[in-house]
Amino acid sequence: MTEKRKLTLKDIARELGISISTASRALKEHPDIAEDTIRLVKAYAEKHHYVPNTLAVNFRKNRTFNLGLIVPELVHHFFSTVISGAIDTAKKNGYNILVSQSNDILADEVMACRTMLASSVDGLLISISNETVEGVHLKEFLEEGKPVVQFDKITDHLNTPKVIVDDFNGSYMAVKHLIGQGFRKIAHIRGRTEVKNASERAMGYKQALLDHGLELREEWVKGCKLIHEQEGYDFCKELMESKNPPDAIFCITDLVAMGVLKYLKEKSIQIPEQVGVMGFSNWKLAEIVNPGLSSVDQHGYEMGQKAVLKLIDLIKNHDVENDEIIELKTNLIIRGSTTSTKNSDKVTLQ
Amino acid sequence: MTEKRKLTLKDIARELGISISTASRALKEHPDIAEDTIRLVKAYAEKHHYVPNTLAVNFRKNRTFNLGLIVPELVHHFFSTVISGAIDTAKKNGYNILVSQSNDILADEVMACRTMLASSVDGLLISISNETVEGVHLKEFLEEGKPVVQFDKITDHLNTPKVIVDDFNGSYMAVKHLIGQGFRKIAHIRGRTEVKNASERAMGYKQALLDHGLELREEWVKGCKLIHEQEGYDFCKELMESKNPPDAIFCITDLVAMGVLKYLKEKSIQIPEQVGVMGFSNWKLAEIVNPGLSSVDQHGYEMGQKAVLKLIDLIKNHDVENDEIIELKTNLIIRGSTTSTKNSDKVTLQ
DNA sequence: ATGGGTTGTGCAAACGATTGAAATTTTTAA
DNA sequence: TTAAAAATTTCAATCGTTTGCACAACCCAT
């Protein structure tokens, strides 16, 4: 192999007959160094393609410009959008992102954290698994003075900044829209009680009904365990076969809504004439299905951006105790599944 | 902040009254070191939670156990599946993955490569952008003795191992299946000529028609530029409105197929009775739409695994000049869009 | 006891860049 | 002319770990 030995400061110093420290400072235009020397060194470095040895610099400075990022699931439209935003923003600021996934399994999450801590990331971005409660593995980061920023799925047990979506409001606006469209018997297929996002959305749903004088029937609220399409299908069946079927279904997420759509189509129930359907998250497929699925956009890309910027901020300020909450607004995206008109334009409320 | 100073070998040596080198060797059970000493040092290290400073080790050994991974687009079902496989496999082998995206823009790709090279990854996994041809930025890796493995979208200008999908055969089997289902006038919405995968698929399509004595009409082959849903919609419209409309459409990818489905549904053309539709890639949405979209699974997860294993292999063997080709088999996934029966089971040919 | 092997341990030099403090040279001012 | 000040440059330690080599201690067979 070629593997040419890399040029080091020592080489430059020897060739130019100066000391290593002068070479080092010259390259960073240190005010102590004479203009002439700076020019000389820089020219030489340029000509011979000197690149500082990152490993050495990182070791010396005890940092890597790498950030860890852990999500429950990588193959997931929302999370991959967040990652995309995180990576682009990190790159702009000279940081790299190390990605890992927990598969919603605590043990995997702990493992991923350990590996990242060991590989010396400068900070961590994490959306915790459903199984995570206390998060001792995250405290290990803080104890080493490495900041952590939580996003989307968070725990309050940890004193870190959190970037979240205004689930309550997004949900509220979605249901308000349904009501505005004339739907009166609105069901909700929700997620697990222990998961904060799910609870917030359920609360937004309830509040909207309350504020508009609609009845809140417990039998119209169904709880998913896994948030799978099949659950949407099954609950929809249950709802539609009940004595008092709803005229609209608001789903915890688009995937569940897909199951709902599938059932309704199979039974030739008209959407939205007979039953309106509202999703959440605005996955790619929401715009592809027919009719288009109304949904709530969570601005995943922006979430990734904000989280990274916050993390870099903490790193720069050696700030570890900070529990600021950054809440992103949601966008209601109205499509055919909730409007009889063929309007599939983006509509933003508020 | 707490930020307790970390325990180092020096500390251990001082406390135990031995030398740093002995401590170092004891921890790795070097045969030169006496059993007693090893026990002593290990016990102390254990008790005080000694963790070697990765930065120092990496610097000393000139490696990081980090691998770079660059894809054209992160928010993309296939690529995120590949990444998922890559990350899981890397983790199992003690490596981390640094992810970046090129957005199919050469300049971005070059930038991403530079950053990764600078941050000292031990090797690179890349699926090149549409704009990449020569890949001088990739040669920089090889020149530094850092191995590169290409996957999915590859260039032959570079002497590296390549992990690809047997596009030709996958396409061939897909079209063969259509023929077996009785379709005779099969159209193909293909990708750009310069992109290898697209060409392979188009060739598989043609070969299948040829081998079964079907006519190959140029007017039935349409070329996408961007591989967007809208293109599928538009080309489908063109095809169906032509004098001699096809009875089946084989699409370069599922997203394009979605556009096709959309048009057909709008025109109330029965799928698959009037027109069969076949996608490629087996995205999540292929199983969600109604009827289910038949597609060709590319085993993205496995591709990620194989690519990482190959890369680690190269790293371990200091092997940089190697252009082995690892070709993965595809799976034909048959769903409702190509079969009149309600069979949506997974069927594997060959 | 003495030379030749083991066996176990320590010394010190790397790795490449950074940085406080000391040393040198140049400039300024009295 | 010369001391003080300013401008440059160099020295040397440091970051934490690894590793070739020297050294010491011990045992055994002459």
Coordinates of N, CA, C and O in Angstrom, one line a residue, chain A residues 122-192:
Chain A
D122 N -18.8 14.4 22.3 CA -18.8 15.6 23.1 C -20.2 15.8 23.8 O -20.3 16.7 24.7
G123 N -21.2 15.1 23.3 CA -22.5 15.4 23.9 C -23.5 14.4 23.3 O -23.1 13.7 22.3
L124 N -24.7 14.3 23.8 CA -25.6 13.3 23.4 C -27.0 13.9 23.1 O -27.5 14.7 23.9
L125 N -27.6 13.4 22.0 CA -29.0 13.7 21.7 C -29.7 12.4 21.8 O -29.3 11.4 21.2
I126 N -30.8 12.4 22.5 CA -31.5 11.2 22.7 C -33.0 11.3 22.7 O -33.5 12.3 23.3
S127 N -33.7 10.4 22.1 CA -35.1 10.2 22.2 C -35.3 8.9 22.9 O -34.9 7.8 22.3
I128 N -35.7 8.8 24.1 CA -35.6 7.6 24.9 C -36.6 6.5 24.5 O -37.6 6.8 23.8
S129 N -36.3 5.3 24.9 CA -37.1 4.2 24.6 C -38.4 4.2 25.5 O -38.4 4.9 26.5
N130 N -39.3 3.4 25.1 CA -40.5 3.3 26.0 C -40.2 2.7 27.3 O -40.9 3.0 28.3
E131 N -39.1 2.0 27.4 CA -38.8 1.3 28.6 C -38.0 2.1 29.6 O -37.8 1.8 30.7
T132 N -37.5 3.3 29.1 CA -36.6 4.1 29.9 C -37.4 4.9 30.9 O -38.3 5.6 30.5
V133 N -37.0 4.9 32.1 CA -37.7 5.7 33.1 C -36.7 6.6 33.8 O -36.7 7.8 33.6
E134 N -35.8 6.0 34.6 CA -34.9 6.8 35.4 C -33.8 7.4 34.5 O -33.5 8.6 34.6
G135 N -33.2 6.5 33.8 CA -32.1 7.0 32.9 C -30.8 7.2 33.6 O -30.1 8.2 33.4
V136 N -30.4 6.2 34.4 CA -29.1 6.3 35.1 C -27.9 6.4 34.1 O -26.9 7.0 34.2
H137 N -28.1 5.7 33.0 CA -27.1 5.6 31.9 C -26.9 7.0 31.3 O -25.9 7.3 30.8
L138 N -28.0 7.8 31.4 CA -27.8 9.2 30.9 C -27.1 10.1 31.9 O -26.4 11.0 31.5
K139 N -27.4 9.8 33.2 CA -26.7 10.5 34.2 C -25.2 10.4 34.1 O -24.4 11.3 34.4
E140 N -24.7 9.2 33.6 CA -23.3 9.0 33.5 C -22.7 10.1 32.6 O -21.6 10.5 32.8
F141 N -23.4 10.4 31.6 CA -22.9 11.5 30.7 C -22.8 12.8 31.5 O -21.7 13.4 31.5
L142 N -23.8 13.2 32.2 CA -23.8 14.4 32.9 C -22.6 14.4 33.9 O -22.0 15.4 34.1
E143 N -22.5 13.3 34.5 CA -21.4 13.2 35.5 C -20.0 13.4 34.9 O -19.1 13.8 35.6
E144 N -19.9 13.0 33.7 CA -18.6 13.3 33.0 C -18.5 14.7 32.4 O -17.6 15.0 31.6
G145 N -19.5 15.5 32.7 CA -19.5 16.8 32.2 C -19.9 16.9 30.7 O -19.6 17.9 30.0
K146 N -20.5 15.8 30.2 CA -20.9 15.8 28.8 C -22.4 16.1 28.7 O -23.2 15.3 29.3
P147 N -22.8 17.2 28.1 CA -24.2 17.5 28.0 C -25.1 16.6 27.2 O -24.6 15.9 26.3
V148 N -26.4 16.5 27.6 CA -27.3 15.7 27.0 C -28.5 16.6 26.6 O -28.9 17.5 27.4
V149 N -29.1 16.4 25.4 CA -30.3 17.0 25.0 C -31.3 16.0 24.7 O -31.0 15.1 23.9
Q150 N -32.5 16.0 25.3 CA -33.5 15.1 24.9 C -34.5 15.7 23.9 O -34.6 16.9 23.8
F151 N -35.0 14.8 23.1 CA -36.0 15.3 22.1 C -37.1 14.3 21.9 O -36.9 13.1 22.1
D152 N -38.3 14.8 21.5 CA -39.5 14.0 21.2 C -39.9 13.1 22.4 O -40.7 13.5 23.2
K153 N -39.3 11.9 22.5 CA -39.7 11.1 23.7 C -38.8 11.4 24.8 O -37.6 11.0 24.7
I154 N -39.3 12.0 25.8 CA -38.4 12.5 26.9 C -38.8 12.0 28.3 O -39.9 11.4 28.5
T155 N -37.9 12.1 29.2 CA -38.3 11.8 30.6 C -38.0 13.1 31.5 O -37.0 13.8 31.2
D156 N -38.8 13.3 32.5 CA -38.6 14.5 33.3 C -37.6 14.2 34.4 O -37.3 15.1 35.2
H157 N -37.2 12.9 34.5 CA -36.3 12.5 35.6 C -34.9 13.1 35.4 O -34.0 12.9 36.2
L158 N -34.7 13.7 34.3 CA -33.4 14.1 33.9 C -33.3 15.6 33.7 O -34.1 16.1 32.9
N159 N -32.3 16.2 34.3 CA -32.2 17.6 34.2 C -31.4 18.0 33.0 O -30.3 18.5 33.1
T160 N -32.1 17.9 31.8 CA -31.4 18.3 30.6 C -32.4 19.2 29.7 O -33.6 19.1 30.0
P161 N -31.9 19.9 28.8 CA -32.8 20.6 27.9 C -33.6 19.6 27.1 O -33.2 18.4 26.9
K162 N -34.8 20.0 26.7 CA -35.7 19.0 26.0 C -36.3 19.8 24.8 O -36.8 20.9 24.9
V163 N -36.3 19.2 23.6 CA -36.9 19.7 22.5 C -38.1 18.9 22.2 O -38.0 17.7 21.9
I164 N -39.3 19.4 22.3 CA -40.5 18.7 22.0 C -41.4 19.4 21.1 O -41.3 20.6 20.9
V165 N -42.4 18.6 20.7 CA -43.4 19.2 19.9 C -44.6 19.5 20.8 O -44.8 18.9 21.8
D166 N -45.3 20.5 20.4 CA -46.5 20.9 21.2 C -47.6 20.0 20.9 O -48.6 20.3 20.2
D167 N -47.5 18.7 21.4 CA -48.5 17.7 21.1 C -49.9 18.1 21.5 O -50.8 17.9 20.8
F168 N -50.0 18.7 22.7 CA -51.3 19.1 23.2 C -52.0 20.0 22.2 O -53.1 19.7 21.7
N169 N -51.3 21.0 21.8 CA -51.9 22.0 20.9 C -52.1 21.4 19.5 O -53.2 21.7 18.9
G170 N -51.2 20.6 19.0 CA -51.3 20.0 17.7 C -52.6 19.1 17.7 O -53.4 19.2 16.7
S171 N -52.7 18.4 18.7 CA -53.9 17.5 18.8 C -55.2 18.4 18.9 O -56.2 18.1 18.3
Y172 N -55.1 19.4 19.7 CA -56.3 20.3 19.9 C -56.7 20.9 18.6 O -57.9 20.8 18.3
M173 N -55.8 21.4 17.9 CA -56.1 22.0 16.6 C -56.7 21.0 15.6 O -57.6 21.3 14.8
A174 N -56.1 19.8 15.7 CA -56.6 18.7 14.7 C -58.1 18.4 15.0 O -58.9 18.4 14.1
V175 N -58.4 18.3 16.3 CA -59.7 17.9 16.7 C -60.7 19.1 16.4 O -61.8 19.0 15.9
K176 N -60.1 20.3 16.7 CA -60.9 21.5 16.4 C -61.3 21.6 14.9 O -62.4 21.9 14.5
H177 N -60.3 21.2 14.1 CA -60.6 21.2 12.7 C -61.7 20.2 12.3 O -62.6 20.5 11.5
L178 N -61.6 19.0 12.9 CA -62.6 18.0 12.6 C -64.0 18.6 13.0 O -65.0 18.5 12.3
I179 N -64.1 19.2 14.2 CA -65.3 19.8 14.6 C -65.8 20.9 13.6 O -67.0 20.9 13.2
G180 N -64.9 21.7 13.2 CA -65.2 22.7 12.2 C -65.7 22.1 10.9 O -66.5 22.8 10.2
Q181 N -65.3 20.9 10.6 CA -65.8 20.3 9.4 C -67.2 19.6 9.6 O -67.7 19.0 8.7
G182 N -67.7 19.7 10.8 CA -69.0 19.2 11.0 C -69.0 17.8 11.7 O -70.1 17.3 12.0
F183 N -67.9 17.3 12.0 CA -67.9 16.0 12.7 C -68.3 16.2 14.1 O -67.8 17.2 14.7
R184 N -69.1 15.3 14.7 CA -69.6 15.5 16.0 C -69.2 14.3 17.0 O -69.2 14.5 18.2
K185 N -69.1 13.2 16.4 CA -68.8 12.0 17.2 C -67.4 11.5 16.9 O -67.2 10.7 16.1
I186 N -66.5 12.2 17.6 CA -65.1 12.0 17.3 C -64.4 11.0 18.2 O -64.3 11.2 19.4
A187 N -63.9 9.9 17.6 CA -63.2 8.9 18.4 C -61.7 9.2 18.4 O -61.2 9.9 17.5
H188 N -61.0 8.5 19.3 CA -59.5 8.7 19.4 C -58.8 7.4 19.6 O -59.1 6.7 20.6
I189 N -57.9 7.0 18.7 CA -57.1 5.9 19.0 C -55.8 6.4 19.5 O -55.0 7.0 18.8
R190 N -55.6 6.2 20.8 CA -54.4 6.8 21.4 C -53.3 5.8 21.7 O -53.4 4.6 21.4
G191 N -52.2 6.3 22.3 CA -51.1 5.4 22.6 C -51.1 5.1 24.1 O -52.0 5.3 24.8
R192 N -50.0 4.5 24.5 CA -49.9 4.1 25.9 C -49.9 5.2 26.9 O -49.3 6.3 26.7

